[in-house]
XYZ file of C-alpha atoms in Angstrom:
561
model
C 109.572 166.419 94.557
C 111.752 166.668 97.606
C 109.873 166.039 100.886
C 110.584 165.556 104.580
C 110.108 161.949 105.605
C 107.124 162.749 107.863
C 105.353 164.566 104.967
C 106.185 161.605 102.722
C 104.212 159.394 105.140
C 101.188 161.645 104.703
C 101.436 161.601 100.910
C 101.677 157.823 100.929
C 98.586 157.603 103.141
C 96.724 159.848 100.692
C 97.795 157.554 97.834
C 96.115 154.684 99.684
C 92.860 156.576 100.169
C 93.333 156.947 103.922
C 91.017 159.535 105.457
C 91.327 158.712 109.175
C 94.109 157.567 111.480
C 93.820 156.561 115.176
C 96.719 156.991 117.506
C 98.643 158.670 120.302
C 101.722 160.917 119.933
C 105.020 160.711 121.669
C 108.692 161.701 121.341
C 109.908 159.693 118.317
C 106.708 160.140 116.307
C 106.393 163.889 116.851
C 107.519 164.726 113.277
C 104.730 162.542 111.830
C 102.207 164.148 114.144
C 103.455 167.563 113.081
C 102.764 166.591 109.500
C 99.356 165.269 110.485
C 98.605 168.765 111.747
C 99.636 170.231 108.390
C 97.553 167.652 106.512
C 94.558 167.947 108.877
C 92.246 169.098 106.056
C 92.889 165.814 104.195
C 93.462 163.252 106.974
C 91.645 163.385 110.302
C 93.631 162.277 113.303
C 91.710 160.752 116.205
C 93.487 160.913 119.546
C 92.427 157.854 121.540
C 92.826 157.530 125.297
C 95.255 154.607 124.976
C 97.224 153.148 122.113
C 95.291 149.856 122.455
C 92.118 151.798 121.801
C 93.725 153.152 118.611
C 94.572 149.655 117.337
C 91.026 148.446 117.993
C 89.567 151.525 116.367
C 91.596 150.836 113.216
C 90.333 147.253 113.363
C 86.671 148.323 113.688
C 87.123 150.856 110.903
C 88.527 148.149 108.624
C 85.933 145.504 109.410
C 83.021 147.885 108.913
C 84.274 149.487 105.686
C 86.467 146.885 103.934
C 89.270 149.444 103.752
C 92.602 149.314 105.502
C 92.554 150.746 109.022
C 95.521 152.813 110.216
C 96.878 153.327 113.743
C 99.978 155.100 114.974
C 102.109 155.107 118.115
C 105.417 156.288 119.346
C 108.328 154.009 120.287
C 108.753 151.824 123.373
C 105.554 151.532 125.492
C 103.508 153.322 122.809
C 104.378 150.646 120.317
C 103.944 147.739 122.737
C 100.501 149.031 123.664
C 99.485 148.325 120.044
C 100.460 144.666 120.321
C 97.140 143.272 121.570
C 95.266 145.064 118.827
C 97.679 143.887 116.161
C 97.309 140.288 117.407
C 93.526 140.713 117.382
C 93.601 141.861 113.769
C 95.932 138.948 112.809
C 93.616 136.338 114.277
C 90.583 137.777 112.524
C 92.324 138.512 109.206
C 91.724 142.257 109.362
C 93.674 144.679 107.081
C 95.396 147.115 109.426
C 98.629 149.078 108.953
C 100.273 150.100 112.235
C 102.875 152.863 111.919
C 105.361 153.332 114.734
C 108.423 155.510 115.052
C 111.610 154.327 116.713
C 114.710 155.988 118.036
C 117.196 157.392 115.574
C 119.403 154.890 113.716
C 122.626 155.659 115.726
C 120.673 154.859 118.949
C 119.218 151.537 117.818
C 120.462 148.544 119.793
C 121.812 150.633 122.670
C 118.889 150.386 125.112
C 118.080 153.982 124.388
C 115.198 155.756 126.094
C 111.912 154.225 124.855
C 113.714 151.944 122.430
C 112.067 148.624 121.689
C 112.398 146.056 118.894
C 108.772 146.313 117.943
C 109.373 144.579 114.584
C 110.798 141.561 116.447
C 107.972 141.593 118.963
C 105.252 141.662 116.310
C 106.832 139.296 113.805
C 104.650 136.330 114.873
C 101.435 138.402 114.844
C 101.679 140.302 111.553
C 101.542 139.292 107.904
C 104.744 141.251 107.472
C 106.631 144.153 109.015
C 109.199 146.701 107.971
C 111.967 148.637 109.742
C 112.631 151.760 107.661
C 116.176 153.022 108.247
C 116.713 154.963 105.016
C 114.558 157.727 103.523
C 114.622 156.095 100.081
C 112.963 153.008 101.550
C 110.118 154.919 103.188
C 107.535 155.254 100.427
C 108.141 151.794 98.954
C 107.775 150.195 102.407
C 104.472 151.993 103.119
C 103.107 151.054 99.712
C 104.098 147.413 100.203
C 102.573 147.421 103.667
C 99.131 148.424 102.385
C 99.352 145.995 99.464
C 100.209 143.114 101.773
C 97.538 144.080 104.329
C 94.708 143.997 101.792
C 95.724 141.313 99.277
C 94.862 137.627 99.598
C 93.913 136.783 103.170
C 93.949 140.215 104.792
C 95.931 140.963 107.948
C 97.994 143.542 109.870
C 101.307 144.944 108.764
C 103.666 147.064 110.898
C 105.924 149.802 109.590
C 108.560 151.001 112.092
C 110.368 154.180 111.049
C 113.474 155.513 112.767
C 113.208 159.162 113.843
C 116.022 160.352 111.616
C 114.068 159.110 108.620
C 111.044 161.181 109.677
C 113.113 164.378 109.888
C 115.273 163.687 106.826
C 114.517 164.677 103.204
C 114.195 162.531 100.114
C 112.698 162.394 96.624
C 109.025 161.503 96.377
C 106.921 160.880 93.297
C 103.232 160.143 93.690
C 102.001 156.754 92.449
C 98.475 155.748 91.482
C 97.585 152.765 93.635
C 95.213 149.951 92.769
C 93.068 149.711 95.884
C 91.453 146.454 94.762
C 94.361 144.061 94.245
C 92.369 140.804 94.153
C 91.960 140.917 90.361
C 89.798 138.482 88.374
C 91.760 135.361 87.487
C 93.145 134.899 84.051
C 92.136 132.027 81.796
C 95.278 130.151 82.760
C 94.494 130.643 86.451
C 90.917 129.502 85.907
C 92.090 126.326 84.162
C 93.958 125.170 87.268
C 90.645 125.171 89.170
C 88.740 123.139 86.596
C 89.494 119.686 88.075
C 88.726 120.792 91.646
C 85.530 122.495 90.615
C 84.372 119.451 88.651
C 85.073 117.245 91.696
C 83.061 119.645 93.876
C 80.147 119.492 91.485
C 80.165 115.685 91.524
C 80.246 115.600 95.377
C 77.384 118.088 95.489
C 75.255 116.266 92.932
C 75.549 112.923 94.727
C 74.776 114.424 98.145
C 71.348 113.992 99.676
C 71.948 115.914 102.901
C 74.262 118.867 102.080
C 75.076 121.542 104.653
C 76.923 124.863 104.187
C 79.161 126.379 106.848
C 80.078 130.019 106.209
C 83.069 131.661 107.896
C 84.514 135.117 107.951
C 86.037 134.624 104.500
C 82.581 135.117 102.985
C 82.620 138.676 104.329
C 86.274 139.344 103.483
C 85.725 138.347 99.860
C 82.357 140.093 99.539
C 80.784 136.798 98.557
C 77.370 137.135 100.269
C 75.418 137.214 96.988
C 77.300 134.206 95.593
C 76.687 132.297 98.845
C 72.914 132.970 98.734
C 72.717 131.725 95.130
C 74.853 128.705 95.947
C 72.596 127.743 98.872
C 69.535 127.957 96.631
C 71.165 125.929 93.903
C 72.241 123.033 96.102
C 69.088 123.321 98.313
C 71.016 123.327 101.623
C 70.779 124.847 105.066
C 73.407 127.379 106.131
C 75.183 127.883 109.450
C 77.840 130.461 110.217
C 80.739 131.029 112.552
C 81.004 134.017 114.896
C 83.179 135.784 112.354
C 80.785 134.873 109.559
C 77.804 136.689 111.060
C 76.055 138.767 108.430
C 77.673 136.931 105.495
C 74.332 135.089 105.093
C 71.010 136.779 105.935
C 70.002 135.760 109.464
C 66.333 135.972 108.434
C 66.700 133.628 105.487
C 64.620 130.446 105.851
C 67.746 128.388 105.212
C 69.666 129.895 108.075
C 70.047 127.601 111.108
C 72.191 129.857 113.365
C 75.717 129.740 114.636
C 77.757 126.500 114.708
C 79.935 125.302 117.586
C 80.291 125.664 121.324
C 77.363 128.108 121.613
C 75.759 127.222 118.342
C 72.179 126.248 117.898
C 71.112 122.648 118.223
C 69.785 122.821 114.678
C 73.218 123.766 113.358
C 75.219 121.384 115.529
C 72.956 118.403 114.966
C 72.508 119.269 111.281
C 76.245 119.193 110.674
C 76.503 115.950 112.583
C 73.847 114.377 110.362
C 74.781 115.765 106.948
C 76.490 113.742 104.213
C 78.273 116.716 102.661
C 79.680 119.785 104.423
C 80.698 122.694 102.237
C 82.849 124.952 104.475
C 83.774 128.340 103.036
C 86.300 130.853 104.409
C 86.762 129.217 107.792
C 89.759 128.038 109.817
C 87.696 125.420 111.714
C 88.425 126.831 115.201
C 88.303 124.499 118.157
C 85.275 126.513 119.347
C 83.483 125.519 116.148
C 84.331 121.873 115.692
C 84.434 120.573 119.271
C 85.946 117.072 119.169
C 87.726 117.003 115.847
C 87.487 113.208 115.526
C 83.673 113.306 115.577
C 83.104 116.550 113.672
C 80.880 115.981 110.617
C 81.868 112.354 110.785
C 79.151 111.218 108.353
C 80.043 113.774 105.688
C 82.390 114.404 102.837
C 83.927 117.801 103.401
C 84.651 120.448 100.769
C 86.825 123.241 102.213
C 87.182 126.471 100.255
C 89.673 129.009 101.632
C 92.016 131.622 100.237
C 94.791 130.463 102.577
C 96.205 127.084 101.610
C 97.593 126.626 105.146
C 94.037 126.318 106.462
C 93.220 123.296 104.298
C 93.568 120.058 106.378
C 94.995 122.070 109.313
C 92.259 121.360 111.900
C 89.803 119.213 109.912
C 90.589 116.837 107.069
C 88.881 117.833 103.825
C 87.948 115.337 101.195
C 88.386 118.213 98.718
C 90.295 121.375 99.445
C 90.077 124.359 97.080
C 92.473 127.193 97.640
C 91.081 130.451 96.271
C 88.914 133.487 96.732
C 85.445 132.503 97.945
C 83.664 134.964 95.642
C 85.445 133.554 92.578
C 85.052 129.877 93.528
C 81.384 130.144 94.449
C 80.710 132.198 91.293
C 82.272 129.473 89.140
C 80.381 126.710 90.971
C 77.103 128.584 90.539
C 77.643 128.577 86.755
C 78.431 124.841 86.689
C 75.725 123.514 89.022
C 72.218 122.382 88.150
C 69.410 123.075 90.604
C 69.324 120.400 93.318
C 66.332 119.402 95.468
C 66.512 118.008 98.999
C 62.998 118.582 100.334
C 63.186 115.748 102.948
C 66.463 117.032 104.317
C 65.285 120.644 104.455
C 62.128 119.496 106.248
C 64.284 117.602 108.774
C 66.348 120.762 109.424
C 63.166 122.796 109.826
C 61.944 120.280 112.404
C 65.169 120.731 114.350
C 64.786 124.483 114.280
C 61.219 124.219 115.556
C 62.051 121.571 118.189
C 65.071 123.459 119.560
C 64.410 127.166 119.360
C 66.566 129.726 121.122
C 64.919 130.593 124.399
C 65.564 132.420 127.658
C 63.746 133.488 130.866
C 61.145 136.011 129.792
C 60.138 136.927 133.333
C 63.193 139.057 134.198
C 65.632 141.489 132.543
C 68.217 139.426 130.674
C 70.927 139.920 128.081
C 68.994 138.205 125.313
C 65.972 140.433 125.975
C 68.166 143.523 125.588
C 69.657 142.244 122.345
C 66.200 141.485 120.907
C 65.010 144.954 121.975
C 67.951 146.596 120.174
C 66.985 144.765 116.944
C 63.326 145.633 117.395
C 64.042 149.349 117.988
C 66.719 149.937 115.394
C 66.447 147.228 112.713
C 69.269 146.211 110.405
C 70.978 149.506 109.508
C 72.708 149.310 112.894
C 76.311 148.219 113.301
C 76.727 146.019 116.377
C 80.112 145.838 118.069
C 80.836 143.668 121.093
C 83.428 142.933 123.709
C 84.066 139.241 124.529
C 82.049 136.910 126.751
C 78.423 136.047 127.459
C 77.115 139.300 126.033
C 79.060 138.592 122.811
C 77.403 135.172 122.428
C 73.945 136.645 123.120
C 74.587 139.321 120.482
C 75.514 136.590 118.019
C 72.542 134.402 118.925
C 69.628 136.826 119.261
C 70.289 139.530 116.629
C 69.524 138.566 113.047
C 72.313 140.074 110.952
C 71.529 140.902 107.303
C 74.677 142.696 106.163
C 78.297 141.446 106.025
C 79.809 144.488 107.717
C 77.191 144.755 110.474
C 78.722 142.643 113.223
C 82.105 143.710 114.642
C 83.703 141.512 117.262
C 86.977 139.861 118.330
C 86.722 136.192 117.420
C 90.093 134.450 117.252
C 91.929 136.232 120.027
C 88.840 136.924 122.142
C 90.088 140.337 123.260
C 88.292 141.829 126.291
C 88.254 145.618 125.879
C 88.027 145.414 122.096
C 84.533 146.702 121.402
C 84.506 150.308 122.538
C 87.527 151.247 120.496
C 86.181 149.258 117.550
C 82.859 151.059 117.752
C 84.633 154.402 117.531
C 86.465 153.226 114.389
C 83.236 151.828 112.936
C 81.453 155.137 113.481
C 84.201 157.078 111.706
C 84.048 154.618 108.830
C 80.237 154.772 108.696
C 79.195 158.203 109.960
C 75.562 157.794 108.819
C 75.073 154.415 110.573
C 73.984 153.913 114.112
C 76.748 152.108 116.100
C 76.151 150.234 119.323
C 78.815 148.519 121.442
C 77.573 145.742 123.736
C 79.752 144.911 126.725
C 79.739 142.941 129.905
C 80.883 144.735 133.040
C 84.196 142.811 133.117
C 85.095 143.811 129.555
C 83.849 147.367 130.005
C 86.367 147.867 132.811
C 89.211 147.017 130.465
C 89.008 150.032 128.167
C 86.161 152.215 129.362
C 88.663 155.109 129.268
C 87.824 155.315 125.559
C 84.534 156.956 126.591
C 86.721 160.050 126.996
C 87.616 159.727 123.313
C 83.950 159.481 122.420
C 83.059 162.552 124.457
C 86.085 164.534 123.251
C 84.882 164.267 119.654
C 81.195 163.996 120.589
C 80.896 160.649 118.785
C 77.223 159.529 118.970
C 77.791 155.878 119.770
C 75.598 153.867 122.195
C 77.410 151.796 124.828
C 75.281 149.099 126.400
C 76.745 147.421 129.492
C 75.092 144.146 130.610
C 76.132 144.248 134.241
C 75.854 141.043 136.230
C 78.620 142.041 138.623
C 80.660 138.940 137.690
C 82.929 137.720 134.886
C 79.929 135.981 133.376
C 81.466 133.493 130.939
C 84.277 132.479 133.299
C 81.707 132.037 136.075
C 79.629 129.873 133.757
C 82.629 127.576 133.263
C 83.297 127.608 136.980
C 79.685 126.547 137.558
C 79.806 123.618 135.155
C 83.389 122.438 135.354
C 84.852 123.702 138.658
C 82.048 122.785 141.138
C 81.047 126.403 141.648
C 84.420 127.621 142.942
C 84.162 131.255 141.851
C 87.789 132.190 142.075
C 88.305 135.896 141.291
C 85.240 136.266 139.106
C 82.983 138.301 141.436
C 83.063 142.042 140.587
C 80.520 143.232 143.169
C 82.322 146.397 144.264
C 81.633 150.116 144.560
C 82.296 151.048 140.930
C 79.353 153.015 139.480
C 79.526 152.855 135.696
C 76.963 155.611 135.198
C 78.987 158.039 137.322
C 82.159 157.022 135.574
C 80.518 157.619 132.183
C 79.236 160.992 133.254
C 82.643 161.874 134.659
C 84.130 161.062 131.238
C 81.672 163.364 129.526
C 78.936 160.971 128.441
C 75.271 160.752 129.249
C 74.254 157.559 131.141
C 71.184 155.782 132.473
C 70.746 152.618 134.521
C 68.041 150.086 133.597
C 66.784 147.553 136.161
C 63.497 146.393 134.610
C 62.390 145.055 131.249
C 59.935 147.910 130.614
C 62.771 150.478 130.943
C 64.916 149.106 128.093
C 63.081 150.548 125.127
C 62.805 153.996 126.635
C 66.529 154.036 127.344
C 67.420 152.883 123.829
C 65.212 155.541 122.201
C 66.607 158.257 124.470
C 70.125 157.181 123.537
C 69.256 157.230 119.836
C 67.973 160.800 120.049
C 70.946 162.081 121.985
C 73.649 163.831 120.000
C 76.660 162.331 121.695
C 77.988 159.225 123.434
C 75.353 157.509 125.595
C 75.850 154.658 128.143
C 73.039 152.298 129.147
C 73.814 150.061 132.073
C 71.446 147.080 132.263
C 71.448 145.161 135.523
C 71.028 141.441 134.874
C 71.271 138.368 137.130
C 74.690 137.002 137.991
C 73.894 133.391 137.106
C 72.370 133.913 133.641
C 73.939 131.411 131.266
C 74.648 131.187 127.546
C 72.800 128.221 126.009
C 73.128 125.999 124.069
C 76.620 124.895 125.024
C 79.069 122.155 124.123
C 81.632 121.249 126.771
C 85.274 121.620 125.697
C 86.479 118.593 123.777
C 82.974 117.105 123.391
C 81.179 116.284 120.187
C 78.656 118.721 118.667
C 76.154 115.932 119.241
C 76.543 116.631 122.974
C 75.052 120.091 122.776
C 73.047 120.816 125.934
C 70.785 123.590 127.168
C 68.839 124.506 130.305
C 66.193 121.832 129.644
C 68.834 119.116 129.474
C 70.301 120.189 132.791
């Protein structure tokens, strides 16, 4: 079948099961947007307020569905506006395909209007990228892009298409695509794991104080059930990373909370005391391990990860197993006998009871709002966040049960991420309630996406915890810079409620604890985007905390100060 290049793009998207794209049109991508119009009954196109919002929406869609998210932009500044979102997806291993159009082939390399080498710019922050200069390369490149984005350790792929390819004609034949490329391993593949799995079993069986650390790979590999069974079999407590939230039920008796800089004392002290740490699907970020030389210093470490480059990168592992977490845990569960570590589990329970999460109950605070959200809406709610204090409170005080329930920017820490991501999550999960939690500093970054929410009447709830400062930066300035609050005070004349109303949303301001529940229930019953601004104190802190470069043993909280 002979098709125009732009129509070929649409057919390739349909092959991949794409139902929604997020983007912003412009000169070089006009042919593709014209085709989107023709295919509008099969693929919905969401016009965001800014290309960065489109990239974050694709990210949120992917994280909340497990499918590949798609964003589009024109050449030059349109393409460069995607860069932050692409880097965000790369750091968090999110399958996103970004499609950009560039100037026509004869104009490449001549500093033409809105020409940019977007493939060169994004090379360090993508799994792979393509420059399509010939119509016969178009369909194969798009198919490869989706395959690369979703297989192995997921990540973003960019496809840049010259304008002459979008207007040209070529032969197209539809292909049936396998949308689940991580196939079960063959017997030969399984054999290569035998020695490593047997070593793991021996380390586990001789351990008296095992501890499990679950990262985002648990969610990416859909290994939550295998993790739960594994924890029962080896009779161990479980901590998670920020990106691992929801991979293990936050209400499970074995759960000790998050590990790291703002992890619980039970998790941090537990890892410091254990004799075996089984780490699954984690890159051992500096925010998790603190001082690498003292991290889990009493323990043998088993590190399971699909990316071989992560083994021994930040933390030395006594046993590294490169493979899919679901497969590896499934095999271990078949090989292991039930272990019992009652004394160790009792010690962990004592730590949980001795060092509970706590905050000032006398005034309106971020943790109170988070707990109220959980109380009002339960666990069918998808929680998105921006980055900062509110993000840590959302990680600490909401008990996540489902692996696709918590959507945040972990590795890159992108302020302005959450609102776009919440729009993507809502399109991916139209029957789920979606709430984005922001601080006032982050909300300023991309609050223009409220216009997107109102344009399509997307019923998301935007909660802004407003302390009129850059809260997390101010916290560091308090502890490490002798209270020199350089450029972190945001006490100006901006009225977020009026801004929200001006962008077509409904908004209320909350100043007291007893107003929170009423506002949340009103927002839930409103058929459209709703903003709740909660006024909290400027010097509220996130506790516990580990100072940069310190050991997890040095975790401190308000009582220690």
